[in-house]
């Protein structure tokens, strides 16, 4: 067991440890302690003595105290390990064998607190701009110009995006599409989730042409406010095929960002039923994704907000919550990290239900950005991570059409260049790691040289 | 309602699909229409009532397939 050992060496040693200008080592403080393997890499730490006010109880911490680092008062902490099978004996004997040992304490493994829903923003969208190396992308001419970027969500409010982004945006009204019964013009929907997604996609690809597809506003029987039905997404993807096929084959580029999914098996047919969606690659929506991806579309889906640390209350799959298209082999499934590179606690972990190795990669979320949900509210969820990654993909597509670099090849490139966050490659928390623009650009330069 | 599929020639219409599947207008979500799922296979989808889906001859069409609700993944709550 790893332990912290509190010692009271001679006052001159205590003074040396407490002095920031003097370097001391574990060996200076405690050369040997019977039964303890001391950790020489740990720099001893001076521990102040709590001092009660005059007349106070010298044994109580529950009173007004001052803390003294004076050489005669303070003690010193070192770190070590005691064999588990000797622990109780050593804990008893050590203070009797060595009168400078004041106490022995557990040194448990600690973990950082993960960002959860409801937490304040971690950084802002300019941090994301820096982390995705937007300036480097744009310097290489990769800003999304000429690339169609479809946002399937609750609709976009272009004026809000423009105001908070501080620059113009390109909205492709002609190629936008709404499910039957949805009223409202492209780019003029109420500010909501889709507006956040559009904003976040434009961080890396400010010149991409946004295609507004408010599938989640569908009022089709069976749905309710701010959700839709999967059949609406089937119809949206069928529309996007016409968009893709209208482009010249040699310059095809269509990026589709999807920050939504199905939360509950109660909404689906049972697993094993031939009409099931969550686990069945033959479901019509999973088929249409396959066919569109093969035709040249980059399809990105959020991994979901069902991470074990602080899952969304709607999550109803007890395990393996990355379901259906969110875990499709032809899709890039995006997990979320904060601007410190730490997985957000709600980001769904794999394995996926259609493909085991999900999520594929992570991108940034939980930052102050679009303010779609209010001034102090972050762009959050894997909902934000997905369009951030989609913007990066759209930036790449500026000069690399899906003919020059197929969607499957681009997915491989993103996985291979990702900043691995585990010890041994892929893991179910981060996938292959956090997207790494520098790595992507280096790989593209090498590819360009080979092609030339 | 649920999703069903049907294989038809290119440029097929909803009327052709309904005829092939033996469905009436009341049983079909005509607002949804006929949606091309995979042009390579001539595979189309449409929304029909659960009762009608159960009646479809498996030789004529596929399904029924689930048409679950979908919701945004944020903000996490």
mmCIF file of C-alpha atoms in Angstrom, chain A residues 180 193 220-221 227-231 234 238 241 259-263 267-269 275 283-284 288 291 304-305 312-314 326 346 380 383, chain B residues 1-5 29-32 35-39 41 43 45 47 50 63-77:
data_model
loop_
_atom_site.group_PDB
_atom_site.id
_atom_site.type_symbol
_atom_site.label_atom_id
_atom_site.label_comp_id
_atom_site.label_asym_id
_atom_site.label_seq_id
_atom_site.Cartn_x
_atom_site.Cartn_y
_atom_site.Cartn_z
ATOM 1 C CA UNK A 180 -43.121 17.856 -44.209
ATOM 2 C CA UNK A 193 -29.599 23.387 -30.154
ATOM 3 C CA UNK A 220 -45.018 13.989 -37.429
ATOM 4 C CA UNK A 221 -47.397 11.783 -35.402
ATOM 5 C CA UNK A 227 -37.563 15.826 -31.123
ATOM 6 C CA UNK A 228 -38.308 14.053 -34.324
ATOM 7 C CA UNK A 229 -38.590 10.575 -35.654
ATOM 8 C CA UNK A 230 -35.930 8.519 -37.315
ATOM 9 C CA UNK A 231 -38.029 8.460 -40.465
ATOM 10 C CA UNK A 234 -34.197 8.890 -43.418
ATOM 11 C CA UNK A 238 -32.418 10.957 -49.079
ATOM 12 C CA UNK A 241 -28.142 12.252 -51.673
ATOM 13 C CA UNK A 259 -25.811 15.658 -32.639
ATOM 14 C CA UNK A 260 -28.753 13.494 -31.760
ATOM 15 C CA UNK A 261 -29.786 9.921 -31.178
ATOM 16 C CA UNK A 262 -32.303 7.568 -29.665
ATOM 17 C CA UNK A 263 -32.133 7.392 -25.876
ATOM 18 C CA UNK A 267 -38.791 3.590 -28.380
ATOM 19 C CA UNK A 268 -37.325 0.770 -30.461
ATOM 20 C CA UNK A 269 -38.252 -2.763 -31.404
ATOM 21 C CA UNK A 275 -37.052 -4.330 -37.445
ATOM 22 C CA UNK A 283 -32.505 -1.025 -40.516
ATOM 23 C CA UNK A 284 -33.364 1.411 -43.356
ATOM 24 C CA UNK A 288 -29.110 4.855 -46.082
ATOM 25 C CA UNK A 291 -25.162 4.147 -49.214
ATOM 26 C CA UNK A 304 -23.986 10.569 -26.828
ATOM 27 C CA UNK A 305 -24.123 11.848 -23.265
ATOM 28 C CA UNK A 312 -27.883 12.395 -19.000
ATOM 29 C CA UNK A 313 -31.035 11.427 -17.082
ATOM 30 C CA UNK A 314 -32.687 10.350 -20.353
ATOM 31 C CA UNK A 326 -24.141 6.687 -33.675
ATOM 32 C CA UNK A 346 -21.048 12.514 -19.724
ATOM 33 C CA UNK A 380 -22.019 21.301 -24.196
ATOM 34 C CA UNK A 383 -23.612 17.656 -29.304
ATOM 35 C CA UNK B 1 -46.594 4.179 -37.514
ATOM 36 C CA UNK B 2 -43.588 2.184 -38.683
ATOM 37 C CA UNK B 3 -41.192 2.099 -41.604
ATOM 38 C CA UNK B 4 -41.425 -0.488 -44.352
ATOM 39 C CA UNK B 5 -39.301 -0.980 -47.449
ATOM 40 C CA UNK B 29 -48.245 8.657 -44.367
ATOM 41 C CA UNK B 30 -48.589 10.383 -47.721
ATOM 42 C CA UNK B 31 -46.947 13.545 -46.376
ATOM 43 C CA UNK B 32 -43.829 11.503 -45.785
ATOM 44 C CA UNK B 35 -38.045 7.889 -49.850
ATOM 45 C CA UNK B 36 -35.131 6.458 -51.798
ATOM 46 C CA UNK B 37 -32.883 4.555 -49.381
ATOM 47 C CA UNK B 38 -30.430 2.803 -51.645
ATOM 48 C CA UNK B 39 -30.460 3.530 -55.393
ATOM 49 C CA UNK B 41 -30.631 -1.829 -54.786
ATOM 50 C CA UNK B 43 -34.747 0.173 -52.198
ATOM 51 C CA UNK B 45 -38.957 3.389 -47.638
ATOM 52 C CA UNK B 47 -44.304 5.114 -43.310
ATOM 53 C CA UNK B 50 -48.558 -0.890 -37.806
ATOM 54 C CA UNK B 63 -40.327 -4.551 -42.312
ATOM 55 C CA UNK B 64 -41.856 -3.388 -40.156
ATOM 56 C CA UNK B 65 -38.855 -1.358 -38.962
ATOM 57 C CA UNK B 66 -38.779 0.743 -35.803
ATOM 58 C CA UNK B 67 -39.247 4.483 -36.223
ATOM 59 C CA UNK B 68 -37.981 5.616 -32.821
ATOM 60 C CA UNK B 69 -37.982 9.143 -31.470
ATOM 61 C CA UNK B 70 -34.704 11.006 -31.812
ATOM 62 C CA UNK B 71 -33.545 13.766 -29.475
ATOM 63 C CA UNK B 72 -30.653 16.202 -29.314
ATOM 64 C CA UNK B 73 -27.564 15.244 -27.291
ATOM 65 C CA UNK B 74 -27.358 18.443 -25.371
ATOM 66 C CA UNK B 75 -27.236 20.153 -23.099
ATOM 67 C CA UNK B 76 -26.706 17.058 -20.937
ATOM 68 C CA UNK B 77 -29.126 17.060 -18.046
#
